[in-house]
Short mmCIF file of C-alpha atoms in Angstrom, two decimals:
data_model
loop_
_atom_site.label_atom_id
_atom_site.label_comp_id
_atom_site.label_asym_id
_atom_site.label_seq_id
_atom_site.Cartn_x
_atom_site.Cartn_y
_atom_site.Cartn_z
CA MET U 1 -59.82 -25.92 20.80
CA ARG U 2 -57.85 -22.69 20.27
CA CYS U 3 -55.58 -23.60 23.15
CA ARG U 4 -54.79 -27.00 21.64
CA GLY U 5 -53.95 -25.35 18.31
CA ALA U 6 -51.56 -22.98 20.06
CA ALA U 7 -49.94 -25.90 21.88
CA ILE U 8 -49.42 -27.78 18.61
CA ALA U 9 -47.97 -24.64 17.00
CA ALA U 10 -45.62 -24.14 19.93
CA PHE U 11 -44.52 -27.78 19.75
CA ILE U 12 -43.74 -27.45 16.04
CA LEU U 13 -41.82 -24.26 16.73
CA ALA U 14 -39.89 -25.98 19.49
CA LEU U 15 -38.96 -28.73 17.04
CA LEU U 16 -37.86 -26.16 14.46
CA LEU U 17 -35.69 -24.21 16.87
CA PRO U 18 -32.75 -26.67 16.80
CA ILE U 19 -32.52 -26.11 13.07
CA PHE U 20 -31.92 -22.42 13.69
CA SER U 21 -29.67 -22.98 16.67
CA SER U 22 -27.14 -25.39 15.27
CA HIS U 23 -24.62 -25.07 18.12
CA ALA U 24 -26.74 -25.40 21.23
CA SER U 25 -29.78 -27.60 21.23
CA ALA U 26 -32.90 -26.22 22.89
CA THR U 27 -34.35 -29.72 23.36
CA ASP U 28 -31.30 -30.72 25.44
CA THR U 29 -31.92 -27.85 27.74
CA TYR U 30 -35.59 -28.73 27.94
CA LYS U 31 -34.59 -32.00 29.61
CA ASN U 32 -32.52 -30.28 32.30
CA SER U 33 -33.86 -28.45 35.26
CA ASP U 34 -31.14 -25.78 35.04
CA GLY U 35 -31.62 -25.09 31.34
CA SER U 36 -29.77 -21.76 31.15
CA ALA U 37 -26.56 -23.10 32.66
CA GLN U 38 -26.59 -26.10 30.35
CA ALA U 39 -27.15 -23.90 27.31
CA ILE U 40 -24.26 -21.63 28.24
CA SER U 41 -22.07 -24.66 28.83
CA ASN U 42 -23.00 -26.05 25.40
CA ALA U 43 -22.33 -22.70 23.76
CA THR U 44 -18.99 -22.35 25.55
CA ASN U 45 -17.93 -25.82 24.43
CA ASP U 46 -18.87 -24.95 20.87
CA ALA U 47 -16.89 -21.71 21.15
CA ASN U 48 -13.71 -23.77 20.92
CA ASP U 49 -14.89 -25.17 17.59
CA SER U 50 -15.58 -21.69 16.25
CA PHE U 51 -12.22 -20.36 17.48
CA SER U 52 -10.26 -23.31 16.09
CA GLU U 53 -12.08 -22.80 12.78
CA LEU U 54 -11.12 -19.12 12.92
CA ARG U 55 -7.51 -19.98 13.73
CA LYS U 56 -7.16 -21.90 10.46
CA LEU U 57 -8.08 -18.78 8.48
CA ILE U 58 -5.47 -16.48 9.98
CA PRO U 59 -2.20 -16.00 8.03
CA GLU U 60 0.83 -17.56 9.78
CA ASP U 61 2.73 -14.31 10.27
CA VAL U 62 -0.31 -12.68 11.90
CA LEU U 63 -0.99 -15.77 14.00
CA SER U 64 2.45 -15.47 15.58
CA GLU U 65 1.64 -11.87 16.57
CA LEU U 66 -1.55 -12.82 18.45
CA PRO U 67 -1.37 -13.35 22.24
CA GLU U 68 -0.55 -16.82 23.56
CA GLY U 69 -3.49 -19.06 24.32
CA ILE U 70 -6.05 -16.82 22.66
CA PHE U 71 -7.71 -19.82 21.07
CA ASP U 72 -7.32 -22.20 24.02
CA GLY U 73 -9.50 -22.86 27.04
CA GLY U 74 -13.21 -22.68 27.63
CA ASP U 75 -13.30 -19.14 28.91
CA THR U 76 -11.65 -17.69 25.83
CA SER U 77 -14.35 -15.16 25.10
CA SER U 78 -14.47 -13.78 28.63
CA SER U 79 -10.68 -13.25 28.78
CA LEU U 80 -10.48 -11.67 25.34
CA PRO U 81 -10.99 -8.02 26.34
CA GLU U 82 -7.81 -8.21 28.45
CA LYS U 83 -5.83 -10.10 25.85
CA ILE U 84 -6.67 -8.08 22.74
CA GLY U 85 -7.73 -4.77 24.22
CA LEU U 86 -6.66 -1.25 23.35
CA LYS U 87 -3.33 -1.67 25.14
CA TYR U 88 -2.51 -4.77 23.11
CA VAL U 89 -3.46 -3.18 19.75
CA PHE U 90 -1.52 0.03 20.42
CA GLY U 91 1.45 -1.97 21.72
CA LYS U 92 1.52 -3.99 18.54
CA LEU U 93 1.19 -0.86 16.39
CA TRP U 94 4.05 0.81 18.25
CA GLY U 95 6.15 -2.33 17.78
CA LEU U 96 5.41 -2.32 14.05
CA ILE U 97 6.31 1.37 13.79
CA LYS U 98 9.60 0.76 15.61
CA ARG U 99 10.37 -2.19 13.34
CA SER U 100 9.58 -0.16 10.20
CA LEU U 101 11.58 2.94 11.15
CA LEU U 102 15.06 1.50 10.59
CA PRO U 103 14.40 0.13 7.07
CA ALA U 104 12.61 3.38 6.24
CA ALA U 105 15.63 5.38 7.40
CA GLY U 106 17.85 3.20 5.19
CA SER U 107 15.51 3.71 2.27
CA LEU U 108 15.48 7.47 2.85
CA ALA U 109 19.27 7.57 3.04
CA SER U 110 19.76 5.60 -0.17
CA LEU U 111 17.12 7.61 -2.06
CA LEU U 112 18.65 10.87 -0.84
CA GLY U 113 22.07 9.52 -1.83
CA MET U 114 20.83 8.73 -5.33
CA THR U 115 19.26 12.18 -5.61
CA ALA U 116 22.47 13.85 -4.40
CA LEU U 117 24.54 11.79 -6.85
CA ALA U 118 22.29 12.74 -9.76
CA ALA U 119 22.39 16.39 -8.63
CA SER U 120 26.21 16.33 -8.41
CA PHE U 121 26.56 14.89 -11.89
CA GLY U 122 23.95 17.42 -13.03
CA LEU U 123 26.16 20.22 -11.67
CA LEU U 124 29.11 18.79 -13.61
CA ALA U 125 26.93 18.65 -16.72
CA ASP U 126 25.95 22.29 -16.26
CA GLY U 127 29.55 23.16 -17.15
CA LEU U 128 29.05 21.86 -20.67
CA ASN U 129 28.24 24.68 -23.05
CA CYS U 130 26.14 22.53 -25.34
CA ALA U 131 22.43 22.63 -24.52
CA SER U 132 21.52 19.50 -26.45
CA VAL U 133 24.12 17.37 -24.64
CA VAL U 134 23.05 18.81 -21.28
CA ARG U 135 19.43 17.94 -22.11
CA ILE U 136 20.23 14.34 -22.99
CA PHE U 137 22.40 14.01 -19.88
CA THR U 138 19.53 15.34 -17.72
CA LEU U 139 17.28 12.73 -19.32
CA CYS U 140 19.82 10.03 -18.50
CA ALA U 141 20.10 11.23 -14.88
CA THR U 142 16.30 11.35 -14.50
CA LEU U 143 15.98 7.83 -15.94
CA THR U 144 18.63 6.61 -13.51
CA VAL U 145 16.76 8.03 -10.53
CA ALA U 146 13.42 6.77 -11.91
CA CYS U 147 14.81 3.24 -12.27
CA TYR U 148 16.16 3.29 -8.75
CA VAL U 149 12.95 4.69 -7.26
CA MET U 150 10.86 2.21 -9.18
CA SER U 151 12.81 -0.72 -7.77
CA THR U 152 11.69 0.45 -4.31
CA GLN U 153 8.13 1.37 -5.30
CA VAL U 154 7.19 -1.87 -7.07
CA GLY U 155 7.56 -3.75 -3.78
CA VAL U 156 5.36 -1.23 -1.99
CA MET U 157 2.62 -1.46 -4.63
CA ASN U 158 2.71 -5.25 -4.74
CA SER U 159 2.56 -5.52 -0.95
CA ALA U 160 -0.50 -3.22 -0.94
CA SER U 161 -2.18 -5.39 -3.54
CA LEU U 162 -1.30 -8.55 -1.60
CA VAL U 163 -2.59 -7.16 1.68
CA ILE U 164 -5.93 -6.23 0.11
CA GLY U 165 -6.08 -9.78 -1.28
CA SER U 166 -5.34 -11.43 2.07
CA MET U 167 -7.76 -9.09 3.88
CA THR U 168 -10.49 -9.99 1.37
CA ALA U 169 -9.71 -13.71 1.73
CA PHE U 170 -9.84 -13.48 5.54
CA SER U 171 -13.11 -11.54 5.46
CA ASN U 172 -14.59 -14.00 2.97
CA ALA U 173 -13.72 -16.77 5.42
CA ILE U 174 -14.86 -15.08 8.65
CA ILE U 175 -18.20 -13.80 7.29
CA PRO U 176 -19.77 -17.30 7.01
CA ILE U 177 -18.72 -18.06 10.63
CA LEU U 178 -20.31 -14.87 11.90
CA THR U 179 -23.37 -15.46 9.71
CA ALA U 180 -23.76 -18.97 11.14
CA LEU U 181 -23.47 -17.58 14.68
CA LEU U 182 -26.10 -14.96 13.88
CA ILE U 183 -28.45 -17.61 12.50
CA SER U 184 -27.88 -19.65 15.66
CA SER U 185 -28.89 -16.62 17.72
CA GLY U 186 -32.15 -16.43 15.81
CA ASN U 187 -31.11 -13.44 13.63
CA THR U 188 -31.87 -15.20 10.37
CA LEU U 189 -32.94 -12.10 8.45
CA THR U 190 -30.05 -10.00 9.83
CA ALA U 191 -27.58 -12.74 8.93
CA SER U 192 -28.81 -12.94 5.37
CA VAL U 193 -28.82 -9.15 4.93
CA THR U 194 -25.46 -8.36 6.57
CA GLY U 195 -23.63 -11.47 5.40
CA ALA U 196 -24.76 -11.05 1.81
CA GLY U 197 -23.93 -7.34 1.83
CA LEU U 198 -20.48 -7.90 3.21
CA LEU U 199 -19.72 -10.75 0.81
CA GLU U 200 -20.86 -8.50 -2.02
CA PHE U 201 -18.46 -5.83 -0.80
CA THR U 202 -15.51 -8.23 -0.61
CA THR U 203 -16.26 -9.40 -4.17
CA ILE U 204 -16.39 -5.80 -5.38
CA LEU U 205 -13.11 -5.05 -3.59
CA ALA U 206 -11.38 -8.12 -5.05
CA ASN U 207 -12.53 -7.19 -8.56
CA PHE U 208 -11.56 -3.58 -8.00
CA THR U 209 -8.06 -4.59 -6.90
CA GLN U 210 -7.60 -6.85 -9.88
CA TYR U 211 -9.12 -4.73 -12.64
CA CYS U 212 -8.87 -1.15 -11.42
CA PHE U 213 -6.39 -0.60 -8.59
CA LEU U 214 -3.21 -2.03 -10.11
CA PRO U 215 -3.81 -0.76 -13.67
CA LEU U 216 -4.55 2.70 -12.25
CA CYS U 217 -1.37 2.59 -10.15
CA ARG U 218 0.60 1.54 -13.20
CA ALA U 219 -0.93 4.33 -15.26
CA CYS U 220 -0.13 6.87 -12.53
CA PHE U 221 3.41 5.55 -12.28
CA GLY U 222 3.83 5.84 -16.05
CA LEU U 223 2.41 9.37 -15.99
CA ALA U 224 4.77 10.34 -13.18
CA ILE U 225 7.75 9.15 -15.20
CA ILE U 226 6.49 10.84 -18.37
CA SER U 227 5.99 14.11 -16.53
CA ALA U 228 9.49 13.86 -15.07
CA ILE U 229 11.16 12.96 -18.37
CA SER U 230 9.27 15.41 -20.55
CA GLY U 231 9.88 18.23 -18.09
CA ASN U 232 7.32 20.44 -19.83
CA GLY U 233 5.02 20.53 -16.82
CA HIS U 234 1.89 19.61 -18.81
CA THR U 235 1.41 16.30 -17.01
CA ASP U 236 2.25 17.61 -13.53
CA GLY U 237 -0.36 16.82 -10.91
CA ILE U 238 -2.29 14.27 -13.01
CA CYS U 239 -1.62 11.64 -10.35
CA GLY U 240 -2.91 14.09 -7.74
CA ILE U 241 -6.11 14.62 -9.72
CA VAL U 242 -6.59 10.85 -10.18
CA LYS U 243 -5.99 10.31 -6.47
CA LYS U 244 -8.39 13.06 -5.42
CA THR U 245 -11.14 11.98 -7.82
CA PHE U 246 -10.80 8.35 -6.91
CA THR U 247 -10.65 8.80 -3.15
CA VAL U 248 -13.65 11.15 -3.14
CA THR U 249 -15.71 8.70 -5.24
CA ALA U 250 -14.58 5.64 -3.28
CA GLY U 251 -15.11 7.44 0.02
CA PHE U 252 -18.65 8.37 -0.96
CA ALA U 253 -19.38 4.79 -2.11
CA ALA U 254 -17.94 3.42 1.14
CA ALA U 255 -20.00 5.80 3.27
CA LEU U 256 -23.10 4.82 1.29
CA PHE U 257 -22.31 1.13 1.76
CA ALA U 258 -21.77 1.56 5.50
CA ALA U 259 -25.00 3.53 5.86
CA VAL U 260 -27.05 0.98 3.90
CA ILE U 261 -25.55 -1.96 5.82
CA SER U 262 -26.20 -0.19 9.14
CA TYR U 263 -29.85 0.65 8.54
CA GLN U 264 -30.58 -2.68 6.82
CA THR U 265 -29.05 -4.48 9.80
CA THR U 266 -31.02 -2.38 12.29
CA LEU U 267 -34.30 -3.06 10.47
CA ALA U 268 -33.55 -6.76 10.05
CA ALA U 269 -32.49 -7.09 13.69
CA ALA U 270 -35.76 -5.46 14.78
CA ALA U 271 -37.75 -7.86 12.58
CA ASP U 272 -35.82 -10.85 13.96
CA SER U 273 -36.40 -9.63 17.50
CA VAL U 274 -40.17 -9.45 16.94
CA ALA U 275 -40.19 -12.96 15.44
CA ALA U 276 -38.14 -14.39 18.32
CA ARG U 277 -40.35 -12.64 20.90
CA SER U 278 -43.43 -14.21 19.31
CA ILE U 279 -41.85 -17.68 19.41
CA LYS U 280 -40.83 -17.29 23.03
CA TYR U 281 -44.24 -15.98 23.99
CA ALA U 282 -45.88 -18.92 22.25
CA LEU U 283 -43.56 -21.38 23.99
CA GLY U 284 -43.92 -19.76 27.38
CA SER U 285 -47.69 -19.53 27.27
CA SER U 286 -48.56 -22.80 25.60
CA ILE U 287 -46.17 -25.42 27.06
CA PRO U 288 -47.24 -26.19 30.59
CA VAL U 289 -44.73 -26.26 33.52
CA VAL U 290 -41.45 -26.04 31.53
CA GLY U 291 -42.48 -23.32 29.11
CA SER U 292 -40.78 -20.49 31.01
CA ALA U 293 -37.71 -22.66 31.71
CA LEU U 294 -37.40 -23.25 27.97
CA GLY U 295 -37.60 -19.50 27.41
CA ASP U 296 -34.76 -18.96 29.89
CA ALA U 297 -32.74 -21.71 28.24
CA ILE U 298 -33.09 -20.02 24.88
CA LYS U 299 -32.01 -16.75 26.48
CA GLY U 300 -28.94 -18.46 27.93
CA THR U 301 -28.07 -20.04 24.62
CA ALA U 302 -28.40 -16.68 22.90
CA ALA U 303 -26.13 -15.06 25.51
CA GLY U 304 -23.49 -17.78 24.97
CA LEU U 305 -23.68 -17.41 21.21
CA SER U 306 -23.45 -13.64 21.53
CA LEU U 307 -20.26 -14.11 23.57
CA ILE U 308 -18.78 -16.33 20.87
CA LYS U 309 -19.84 -13.91 18.14
CA SER U 310 -18.22 -11.03 20.00
CA GLY U 311 -15.03 -13.05 20.48
CA VAL U 312 -14.84 -14.13 16.85
CA GLY U 313 -15.66 -10.61 15.64
CA ALA U 314 -13.11 -8.97 17.97
CA ILE U 315 -10.38 -11.39 16.91
CA GLY U 316 -11.40 -10.75 13.30
CA ILE U 317 -11.00 -6.99 13.74
CA VAL U 318 -7.61 -7.42 15.47
CA VAL U 319 -6.44 -9.80 12.72
CA ILE U 320 -7.46 -7.31 10.02
CA ILE U 321 -5.58 -4.56 11.90
CA LEU U 322 -2.51 -6.80 12.17
CA ILE U 323 -2.69 -7.76 8.48
CA VAL U 324 -3.01 -4.19 7.28
CA SER U 325 -0.92 -2.18 9.78
CA PRO U 326 2.57 -3.04 8.45
CA VAL U 327 1.57 -2.06 4.93
CA ILE U 328 -0.19 1.13 6.04
CA ILE U 329 2.83 2.14 8.14
CA ASN U 330 5.16 1.37 5.21
CA LEU U 331 3.02 3.36 2.80
CA PHE U 332 2.88 6.28 5.20
CA LEU U 333 6.67 6.24 5.66
CA ASN U 334 7.13 5.80 1.91
CA SER U 335 5.04 8.92 1.24
CA ALA U 336 7.10 10.84 3.78
CA ILE U 337 10.38 9.63 2.23
CA LEU U 338 9.28 10.63 -1.28
CA GLY U 339 8.16 14.03 0.02
CA ILE U 340 11.54 14.62 1.70
CA CYS U 341 13.41 13.51 -1.43
CA SER U 342 11.26 15.78 -3.59
CA ALA U 343 12.10 18.74 -1.37
CA ALA U 344 15.80 17.80 -1.37
CA ALA U 345 15.85 17.49 -5.18
CA LYS U 346 14.24 20.92 -5.47
CA ILE U 347 16.88 22.38 -3.14
CA LEU U 348 19.64 20.76 -5.22
CA GLY U 349 18.15 22.26 -8.38
CA CYS U 350 16.96 18.98 -9.96
CA ASP U 351 13.45 20.05 -10.93
CA ARG U 352 12.67 16.95 -12.94
CA ILE U 353 13.67 14.60 -10.15
CA ALA U 354 11.64 16.74 -7.72
CA THR U 355 8.61 16.39 -10.02
CA LEU U 356 9.13 12.63 -10.26
CA MET U 357 9.29 12.25 -6.48
CA ALA U 358 6.24 14.48 -5.94
CA GLU U 359 4.19 12.49 -8.46
CA LEU U 360 5.28 9.19 -6.92
CA LYS U 361 4.28 10.57 -3.53
CA ASN U 362 0.81 11.13 -4.98
CA VAL U 363 0.71 7.52 -6.23
CA SER U 364 1.79 6.29 -2.80
CA GLY U 365 -0.90 8.44 -1.19
CA PHE U 366 -3.46 6.96 -3.56
CA ILE U 367 -2.49 3.40 -2.57
CA LEU U 368 -2.57 4.41 1.10
CA ALA U 369 -6.07 5.83 0.65
CA VAL U 370 -7.34 2.66 -1.04
CA VAL U 371 -5.88 0.34 1.63
CA ALA U 372 -7.10 2.53 4.50
CA LEU U 373 -10.59 2.84 3.02
CA SER U 374 -10.90 -0.93 2.52
CA THR U 375 -9.70 -1.56 6.07
CA VAL U 376 -12.13 0.92 7.57
CA ILE U 377 -15.03 -0.63 5.65
CA PHE U 378 -14.12 -4.15 6.78
CA ILE U 379 -13.72 -3.09 10.40
CA MET U 380 -16.98 -1.13 10.32
CA SER U 381 -18.82 -4.09 8.83
CA LEU U 382 -17.45 -6.44 11.49
CA ALA U 383 -18.38 -3.89 14.13
CA VAL U 384 -21.93 -3.87 12.73
CA PHE U 385 -21.94 -7.65 13.13
CA LEU U 386 -20.77 -7.29 16.74
CA LYS U 387 -23.40 -4.70 17.57
CA ILE U 388 -26.28 -6.98 16.56
CA ASN U 389 -28.12 -8.22 19.63
CA PRO U 390 -29.18 -11.86 19.51
CA ALA U 391 -32.90 -11.98 18.70
CA LEU U 392 -33.47 -14.86 21.13
CA SER U 393 -32.05 -12.92 24.08
CA VAL U 394 -35.03 -10.55 24.24
CA MET C 1 48.80 26.63 -9.73
CA THR C 2 47.70 24.64 -12.78
CA THR C 3 44.77 26.98 -13.23
CA LEU C 4 47.11 29.97 -13.23
CA LYS C 5 49.32 28.34 -15.85
CA ILE C 6 46.35 27.49 -18.06
CA CYS C 7 44.95 31.00 -17.66
CA GLY C 8 48.34 32.42 -18.64
CA ALA C 9 48.46 30.18 -21.70
CA ALA C 10 44.94 31.25 -22.65
CA LEU C 11 45.88 34.94 -22.32
CA LEU C 12 48.99 34.40 -24.46
CA CYS C 13 46.83 32.64 -27.02
CA ALA C 14 44.32 35.50 -26.93
CA ALA C 15 47.16 37.94 -27.55
CA ALA C 16 48.72 35.82 -30.30
CA VAL C 17 45.55 35.11 -32.28
CA PRO C 18 45.09 38.69 -33.62
CA ILE C 19 48.77 38.78 -34.57
CA LEU C 20 48.64 35.38 -36.27
CA ARG C 21 45.32 36.11 -37.99
CA GLU C 22 47.24 36.80 -41.18
CA MET C 23 48.60 33.23 -41.10
CA LYS C 24 45.56 31.25 -42.07
CA GLY C 25 44.89 28.23 -39.96
CA ILE C 26 47.64 28.76 -37.41
CA SER C 27 45.53 30.97 -35.15
CA ALA C 28 42.67 28.46 -35.30
CA LEU C 29 44.94 25.58 -34.43
CA LEU C 30 46.43 27.53 -31.58
CA SER C 31 42.98 28.29 -30.20
CA ALA C 32 42.01 24.63 -30.50
CA ALA C 33 45.20 23.52 -28.80
CA VAL C 34 44.66 25.88 -25.88
CA ALA C 35 41.00 24.79 -25.62
CA ILE C 36 42.03 21.13 -25.51
CA MET C 37 44.74 21.85 -22.97
CA ALA C 38 42.29 23.75 -20.77
CA ALA C 39 39.75 20.95 -21.05
CA ALA C 40 42.35 18.34 -20.18
CA ALA C 41 43.35 20.40 -17.16
CA ALA C 42 39.68 20.73 -16.22
CA ILE C 43 39.20 16.98 -16.46
CA ALA C 44 42.29 16.42 -14.33
CA SER C 45 40.95 18.81 -11.69
CA ILE C 46 37.47 17.24 -11.79
CA TYR C 47 38.87 13.73 -11.51
CA PRO C 48 39.26 13.67 -7.68
CA SER C 49 35.65 14.89 -7.19
CA VAL C 50 34.30 12.35 -9.66
CA SER C 51 36.34 9.52 -8.15
CA PHE C 52 35.04 10.58 -4.71
CA LEU C 53 31.45 10.36 -6.00
CA VAL C 54 32.13 6.96 -7.55
CA ALA C 55 33.80 5.72 -4.36
CA ALA C 56 30.82 6.99 -2.35
CA ALA C 57 28.46 5.07 -4.61
CA GLU C 58 30.51 1.87 -4.38
CA GLY C 59 28.86 -0.90 -2.45
CA THR C 60 25.50 0.91 -2.41
CA ALA C 61 22.33 -0.09 -4.19
CA PHE C 62 22.86 2.59 -6.82
CA GLU C 63 26.43 1.64 -7.77
CA SER C 64 25.41 0.50 -11.25
CA TYR C 65 23.45 3.70 -11.81
CA ALA C 66 26.45 5.79 -10.72
CA ALA C 67 28.55 3.98 -13.35
CA ILE C 68 26.02 4.89 -16.03
CA LEU C 69 25.98 8.53 -14.92
CA LEU C 70 29.80 8.60 -14.93
CA LYS C 71 29.90 7.21 -18.45
CA ALA C 72 27.31 9.74 -19.59
CA ILE C 73 29.17 12.69 -18.09
CA GLY C 74 32.42 11.45 -19.60
CA ILE C 75 30.86 11.15 -23.04
CA GLY C 76 29.32 14.59 -22.60
CA TYR C 77 32.66 16.19 -21.75
CA CYS C 78 34.51 14.44 -24.58
CA THR C 79 31.80 15.47 -27.04
CA VAL C 80 31.72 19.11 -26.00
CA ILE C 81 35.52 19.50 -25.87
CA THR C 82 35.92 17.92 -29.30
CA SER C 83 33.10 19.91 -30.85
CA ASP C 84 34.52 23.14 -29.39
CA ALA C 85 37.93 22.32 -30.85
CA CYS C 86 36.32 21.57 -34.20
CA ARG C 87 34.44 24.88 -34.10
CA ALA C 88 37.63 26.74 -33.24
CA THR C 89 39.24 25.42 -36.41
CA GLY C 90 36.13 26.31 -38.39
CA ALA C 91 34.90 22.73 -38.84
CA ASP C 92 31.33 23.45 -37.78
CA THR C 93 29.85 20.47 -39.58
CA ALA C 94 32.23 18.11 -37.84
CA ALA C 95 31.34 19.77 -34.53
CA SER C 96 27.63 19.18 -35.14
CA GLY C 97 28.35 15.59 -36.10
CA ILE C 98 30.36 15.04 -32.93
CA GLU C 99 27.54 16.48 -30.81
CA LEU C 100 25.04 14.20 -32.51
CA LEU C 101 27.33 11.25 -31.88
CA GLY C 102 27.63 12.19 -28.21
CA ARG C 103 23.87 12.49 -27.81
CA ALA C 104 23.35 9.14 -29.51
CA GLU C 105 25.98 7.54 -27.29
CA ILE C 106 24.37 8.87 -24.10
CA LEU C 107 20.98 7.69 -25.34
CA LEU C 108 22.50 4.29 -26.06
CA ILE C 109 23.83 3.89 -22.54
CA SER C 110 20.41 5.02 -21.26
CA LEU C 111 18.63 2.25 -23.18
CA PRO C 112 19.09 -0.39 -20.45
CA LEU C 113 17.52 2.10 -18.03
CA ILE C 114 14.52 2.57 -20.30
CA THR C 115 14.19 -1.22 -20.67
CA GLU C 116 14.43 -1.65 -16.89
CA LEU C 117 11.80 1.03 -16.36
CA LEU C 118 9.39 -0.51 -18.85
CA SER C 119 9.84 -4.02 -17.48
CA GLY C 120 9.36 -2.65 -13.96
CA ILE C 121 6.07 -1.03 -14.91
CA ALA C 122 5.00 -4.23 -16.67
CA GLY C 123 5.93 -6.13 -13.51
CA LEU C 124 3.27 -4.21 -11.63
CA ILE C 125 0.56 -6.26 -13.34
#
């Protein structure tokens, strides 16, 4: 009697399995003698669907940077480590650095030229023996440099904001794919925990960019100009304080988020593994003759899905790196340029211009910190996704 | 050579002023004339350097800003030379007025910069 009950339970579970594994059907494999091979074949065929779905989400400029044929062919996942490995990523980064160096050198030259011009006119103004006229001329010279610097900085700030937006949009699009793949692998609890957590994070980041990041940048920019124009030194370093406070707080929040996601995922993956083991044990012990074959088929399906998940996740990480790298490199070079110009202005005796450049360097550093932090969190979260073992493979 | 001539004229003026002190107004006018002559010579000697700076800025992204700076320095020099001449003749009030006018003029040519700065910051939204 008990045995019949177990058999009925196993049959119901076997019927429910296809719902969880949407890509590869367990019942199809049940019909074949070589279930594992068929399951892998099914999963590999479905990989193309996942990759073509992923392809649609990638921005055009990033898509052109990806290796040829990365989304074609059945063995995409197996050839991925060679195509988008460390060598590829570092090669691309080096290429981006080389491409950014020339415009950065031009920007440095023009900013230094502007500083030198203002300093030269400042020297001419020093000859005037009227303090009030010299003061107003210094204000005019500082405003001139501020206007010129701002015309270069607005583009940098907007590109940072745009890149966070496109990174958030890409993550919002890739998370459901990875979640679906996790559910297919039997990690239902893990998928709900990690997917929901990551979507929550992307929402927070989008809101932060819209309501906090840009207004804060604007405020810092305004403060930098005020501190340069007033020249009384009371507002010096405010941008530095804002940057330090913000990065420490955001860094702590990010570390907390990463820790919570990691341990939640580990716990959920363990729970999913136990559930899947129970199902497999029930199937193996209660279905006569083909029970163990069905277990192997499930294992094969899970392995195929894991391969797809790894491929999608790896491409996702590379795409995020390619989206963010140009902006991070530009921000880094921009900070260096502003630092050099600040030093040059100090040497030329233009203290106000030096203060302006130093404060703008702080603003640039703040933007760099925000973009880098967001990128690291996204990559870490995707890596957490990749590290999850399929529950059905146990 | 010009500098030597101007210096000589200034020394002559310095020698003449105590002698002409009895003749009211003449010594002041002489001082003002020498001051204006010296300033004109200074402007003439500065001109090549300024035109070099302007030529260097031509065709660059900061050409328009260089023009504003040039205008501001020109106004500054005119203001200070005129106010000094006014002071030399004892017209201190006129000198103060001229300085105020110069400051206002420089602020006026800086207004487009302030507008550009504000609109740039607003553009960050």
